[in-house]
Amino acid sequence: GQQLNQSPQSMFIQEGEDVSMNCTSSSIFNTWLWYKQDPGEGPVLLIALYKAGELTSNGRLTAQFGITRKDSFLNISASIPSDVGIYFCAGQVSYGNQFYFGTGTSLTVIP
Amino acid sequence: DGGITQSPKYLFRKEGQNVTLSCEQNLNHDAMYWYRQDPGQGLRLIYYSQIVNDFQKGDIAEGYSVSREKKESFPLTVTSAQKNPTAFYLCASSTEWREQGEQFFGPGTRLTVL
């Protein structure tokens, strides 16, 4: 199946620092979604993007739909300990409803 | 409250037994999905259904079966043919397939085969 390249694989940052992660695809997507998953729980949807170039915020989180429609970025500003978790990107191809997922970015925030 | 429920949270089975995982949603979503997640890895699609009485295989369907008799329910059966069934199983649903949509997840079921 389709593979999304998500980077970095893991991040260790100090509380208060900003965080950036991204996903790239070999295919064009109609939709990009960003999720956060805590251990043993289901992923929680953070941000949904539907248009190339779109920039959407959710509190301290900001995500962008790349102009080429083959990439997306997630930024977290002023990180706090509860930001710890695994962040996944997901893309929906233009011809159907199947979603493809990145391998995740594990975020550790050091107080 | 609208959402997706999965039961049970933890499931233990003996090797060679079939087991069925429950997934129910009251979001009125047409599409439903089953994913498998192994430690430290991303989500892999097992089966998905865009409409009642119809479903398609995902990337790792071998050893699994599903049914979609009702819009709200999409149970997954892990059969004895699945070679390595111990994993975290996630059910999800999304808005009608012709529209751009959002996909929401249930809390997951951790299956351990002894």
Short mmCIF file of C-alpha atoms in Angstrom, two decimals:
data_model
loop_
_atom_site.label_atom_id
_atom_site.label_comp_id
_atom_site.label_asym_id
_atom_site.label_seq_id
_atom_site.Cartn_x
_atom_site.Cartn_y
_atom_site.Cartn_z
CA GLY A 1 0.00 0.00 0.00
CA GLN A 2 0.85 3.68 -0.12
CA GLN A 3 3.59 4.76 2.25
CA LEU A 4 3.84 8.16 3.82
CA ASN A 5 7.27 9.31 4.92
CA GLN A 6 7.00 11.05 8.27
CA SER A 7 9.93 12.76 9.95
CA PRO A 8 11.50 12.99 12.33
CA GLN A 9 10.88 9.56 13.84
CA SER A 10 11.38 10.89 17.36
CA MET A 11 12.05 14.19 19.09
CA PHE A 12 13.29 15.10 22.56
CA ILE A 13 12.73 18.76 23.40
CA GLN A 14 12.70 21.10 26.36
CA GLU A 15 9.40 22.44 27.62
CA GLY A 16 8.62 25.73 25.92
CA GLU A 17 10.37 24.90 22.66
CA ASP A 18 8.62 24.80 19.30
CA VAL A 19 8.26 21.54 17.36
CA SER A 20 8.03 20.84 13.64
CA MET A 21 7.30 17.59 11.85
CA ASN A 22 6.32 16.74 8.32
CA CYS A 23 4.91 14.08 6.02
CA THR A 24 5.60 13.47 2.37
CA SER A 25 3.90 11.26 -0.15
CA SER A 26 4.58 10.04 -3.67
CA SER A 27 0.92 10.62 -4.53
CA ILE A 28 -1.38 13.62 -4.54
CA PHE A 29 -3.83 13.76 -1.66
CA ASN A 30 -7.21 15.45 -1.33
CA THR A 31 -7.07 15.52 2.45
CA TRP A 32 -4.39 15.62 5.11
CA LEU A 33 -5.17 14.76 8.72
CA TRP A 34 -2.99 15.03 11.82
CA TYR A 35 -3.54 12.85 14.89
CA LYS A 36 -2.08 12.46 18.39
CA GLN A 37 -2.03 9.08 20.07
CA ASP A 38 -1.40 8.41 23.75
CA PRO A 39 -0.17 4.95 24.81
CA GLY A 40 -2.91 2.34 24.71
CA GLU A 41 -5.47 4.76 23.28
CA GLY A 42 -6.95 5.48 19.88
CA PRO A 43 -5.59 8.40 17.84
CA VAL A 44 -7.34 11.72 18.37
CA LEU A 45 -7.88 14.00 15.39
CA LEU A 46 -6.07 17.32 15.81
CA ILE A 47 -6.36 19.11 12.49
CA ALA A 48 -7.93 18.39 9.06
CA LEU A 49 -6.75 20.08 5.85
CA TYR A 50 -8.60 20.09 2.52
CA LYS A 51 -6.99 22.64 0.18
CA ALA A 52 -3.48 23.03 -1.17
CA GLY A 53 -1.73 25.84 0.68
CA GLU A 54 -4.28 25.81 3.52
CA LEU A 55 -2.95 26.79 6.92
CA THR A 56 -5.09 25.75 9.90
CA SER A 57 -4.57 26.26 13.62
CA ASN A 58 -5.92 24.50 16.69
CA GLY A 59 -4.63 26.28 19.77
CA ARG A 60 -0.85 25.94 19.81
CA LEU A 61 -0.94 23.58 16.83
CA THR A 62 -0.66 24.76 13.23
CA ALA A 63 -0.73 22.53 10.18
CA GLN A 64 -0.28 23.26 6.50
CA PHE A 65 -1.37 21.45 3.35
CA GLY A 66 1.59 21.60 0.96
CA ILE A 67 1.16 23.39 -2.35
CA THR A 68 2.20 20.31 -4.31
CA ARG A 69 -0.48 18.33 -2.39
CA LYS A 70 2.19 15.75 -1.65
CA ASP A 71 3.22 16.99 1.76
CA SER A 72 1.99 18.45 5.01
CA PHE A 73 3.55 20.03 8.08
CA LEU A 74 2.59 20.22 11.74
CA ASN A 75 4.02 22.77 14.15
CA ILE A 76 3.53 22.88 17.91
CA SER A 77 4.45 26.11 19.62
CA ALA A 78 5.59 26.50 23.24
CA SER A 79 5.47 22.78 24.01
CA ILE A 80 4.16 21.55 27.37
CA PRO A 81 4.46 18.14 29.08
CA SER A 82 1.00 17.01 27.97
CA ASP A 83 2.12 17.28 24.33
CA VAL A 84 3.99 14.01 24.86
CA GLY A 85 2.74 11.28 22.56
CA ILE A 86 2.95 9.96 19.04
CA TYR A 87 1.81 12.19 16.19
CA PHE A 88 0.56 10.64 12.96
CA CYS A 89 -0.20 12.15 9.62
CA ALA A 90 -2.79 10.61 7.31
CA GLY A 91 -3.66 11.31 3.71
CA GLN A 92 -6.68 10.51 1.64
CA VAL A 93 -6.08 9.89 -2.05
CA SER A 94 -8.26 11.65 -4.55
CA TYR A 95 -9.94 8.57 -5.98
CA GLY A 96 -11.38 6.90 -2.94
CA ASN A 97 -11.90 6.90 0.75
CA GLN A 98 -8.93 4.90 1.94
CA PHE A 99 -6.60 6.77 4.31
CA TYR A 100 -2.87 6.18 4.42
CA PHE A 101 -0.80 6.79 7.52
CA GLY A 102 2.69 7.90 8.34
CA THR A 103 4.84 5.89 10.71
CA GLY A 104 4.53 8.48 13.45
CA THR A 105 6.70 10.98 15.31
CA SER A 106 7.29 10.23 18.97
CA LEU A 107 7.50 13.45 20.98
CA THR A 108 9.10 13.67 24.43
CA VAL A 109 8.94 16.96 26.32
CA ILE A 110 11.46 17.43 29.09
CA PRO A 111 10.18 19.67 31.90
CA ASP B 1 -22.44 11.52 23.19
CA GLY B 2 -21.52 10.70 19.59
CA GLY B 3 -18.57 8.45 19.05
CA ILE B 4 -17.08 5.08 18.34
CA THR B 5 -17.03 2.28 20.87
CA GLN B 6 -14.88 -0.82 20.79
CA SER B 7 -15.22 -3.73 23.13
CA PRO B 8 -13.62 -5.24 24.97
CA LYS B 9 -10.57 -3.09 25.78
CA TYR B 10 -8.41 -6.17 26.43
CA LEU B 11 -8.96 -9.63 24.98
CA PHE B 12 -7.11 -12.86 25.58
CA ARG B 13 -7.53 -15.94 23.47
CA LYS B 14 -5.87 -19.27 23.02
CA GLU B 15 -4.03 -19.99 19.82
CA GLY B 16 -6.28 -21.56 17.19
CA GLN B 17 -9.48 -19.86 18.36
CA ASN B 18 -11.42 -17.38 16.31
CA VAL B 19 -12.28 -14.12 18.06
CA THR B 20 -14.61 -11.27 17.12
CA LEU B 21 -13.90 -7.64 17.97
CA SER B 22 -16.83 -5.27 18.25
CA CYS B 23 -17.04 -1.78 16.75
CA GLU B 24 -20.10 0.46 16.96
CA GLN B 25 -20.54 4.10 15.89
CA ASN B 26 -23.40 6.55 16.36
CA LEU B 27 -21.94 9.29 14.17
CA ASN B 28 -24.11 8.31 11.19
CA HIS B 29 -20.93 7.76 9.15
CA ASP B 30 -21.14 5.65 6.03
CA ALA B 31 -17.54 4.44 5.96
CA MET B 32 -15.88 2.28 8.60
CA TYR B 33 -12.39 0.83 8.88
CA TRP B 34 -10.28 -1.66 10.79
CA TYR B 35 -6.58 -1.08 11.39
CA ARG B 36 -3.89 -3.06 13.09
CA GLN B 37 -1.09 -1.40 15.04
CA ASP B 38 2.02 -3.21 16.20
CA PRO B 39 4.44 -1.78 18.80
CA GLY B 40 6.36 1.21 17.49
CA GLN B 41 4.68 1.05 14.12
CA GLY B 42 2.06 2.92 12.17
CA LEU B 43 -1.45 1.82 11.27
CA ARG B 44 -2.07 -0.84 8.67
CA LEU B 45 -5.47 -1.20 7.02
CA ILE B 46 -7.19 -4.58 7.35
CA TYR B 47 -10.65 -3.98 5.85
CA TYR B 48 -12.86 -1.03 5.10
CA SER B 49 -16.50 -0.56 4.21
CA GLN B 50 -17.94 2.40 2.34
CA ILE B 51 -21.55 1.32 2.65
CA VAL B 52 -23.74 -1.31 4.29
CA ASN B 53 -23.34 -4.83 2.86
CA ASP B 54 -20.14 -3.90 1.06
CA PHE B 55 -16.49 -4.03 2.14
CA GLN B 56 -13.02 -4.15 0.62
CA LYS B 57 -9.76 -5.75 1.64
CA GLY B 58 -7.00 -3.52 2.87
CA ASP B 59 -3.27 -4.18 2.85
CA ILE B 60 -3.28 -7.02 5.40
CA ALA B 61 -6.67 -8.76 5.09
CA GLU B 62 -5.39 -12.34 5.19
CA GLY B 63 -6.61 -14.17 8.28
CA TYR B 64 -9.35 -11.63 9.01
CA SER B 65 -13.03 -11.35 8.08
CA VAL B 66 -15.67 -8.63 8.49
CA SER B 67 -19.35 -8.02 8.00
CA ARG B 68 -21.38 -4.84 7.57
CA GLU B 69 -25.03 -5.70 8.09
CA LYS B 70 -25.85 -2.40 9.80
CA LYS B 71 -24.55 1.10 9.25
CA GLU B 72 -23.60 1.40 12.92
CA SER B 73 -21.66 -1.85 13.27
CA PHE B 74 -18.51 -3.30 11.68
CA PRO B 75 -17.28 -6.36 13.61
CA LEU B 76 -13.89 -7.88 12.85
CA THR B 77 -13.19 -11.60 13.23
CA VAL B 78 -9.60 -12.66 13.74
CA THR B 79 -9.45 -16.23 12.51
CA SER B 80 -7.05 -19.02 13.35
CA ALA B 81 -5.50 -18.47 9.91
CA GLN B 82 -3.95 -15.20 11.08
CA LYS B 83 -0.35 -16.14 11.85
CA ASN B 84 0.48 -13.39 14.31
CA PRO B 85 -2.77 -11.96 15.72
CA THR B 86 -1.42 -10.33 18.89
CA ALA B 87 -1.73 -6.58 18.27
CA PHE B 88 -3.68 -3.40 19.01
CA TYR B 89 -6.78 -3.17 16.82
CA LEU B 90 -8.37 0.16 15.98
CA CYS B 91 -11.75 0.80 14.43
CA ALA B 92 -12.52 4.09 12.68
CA SER B 93 -15.31 5.78 10.75
CA SER B 94 -15.53 8.71 8.37
CA THR B 95 -18.07 10.78 6.53
CA GLU B 96 -19.68 9.59 3.28
CA TRP B 97 -17.11 8.51 0.76
CA ARG B 98 -17.74 11.00 -1.98
CA GLU B 99 -17.10 13.93 0.31
CA GLN B 100 -13.88 15.10 1.82
CA GLY B 101 -14.01 13.92 5.33
CA GLU B 102 -12.51 13.35 8.70
CA GLN B 103 -11.73 9.99 10.16
CA PHE B 104 -12.36 9.29 13.83
CA PHE B 105 -11.04 6.42 15.89
CA GLY B 106 -12.36 4.26 18.67
CA PRO B 107 -10.34 3.56 21.84
CA GLY B 108 -8.93 0.28 20.50
CA THR B 109 -8.86 -3.37 21.56
CA ARG B 110 -5.64 -5.03 22.60
CA LEU B 111 -5.73 -8.69 21.57
CA THR B 112 -3.28 -11.14 23.08
CA VAL B 113 -3.15 -14.69 21.79
CA LEU B 114 -1.59 -17.11 24.23
#
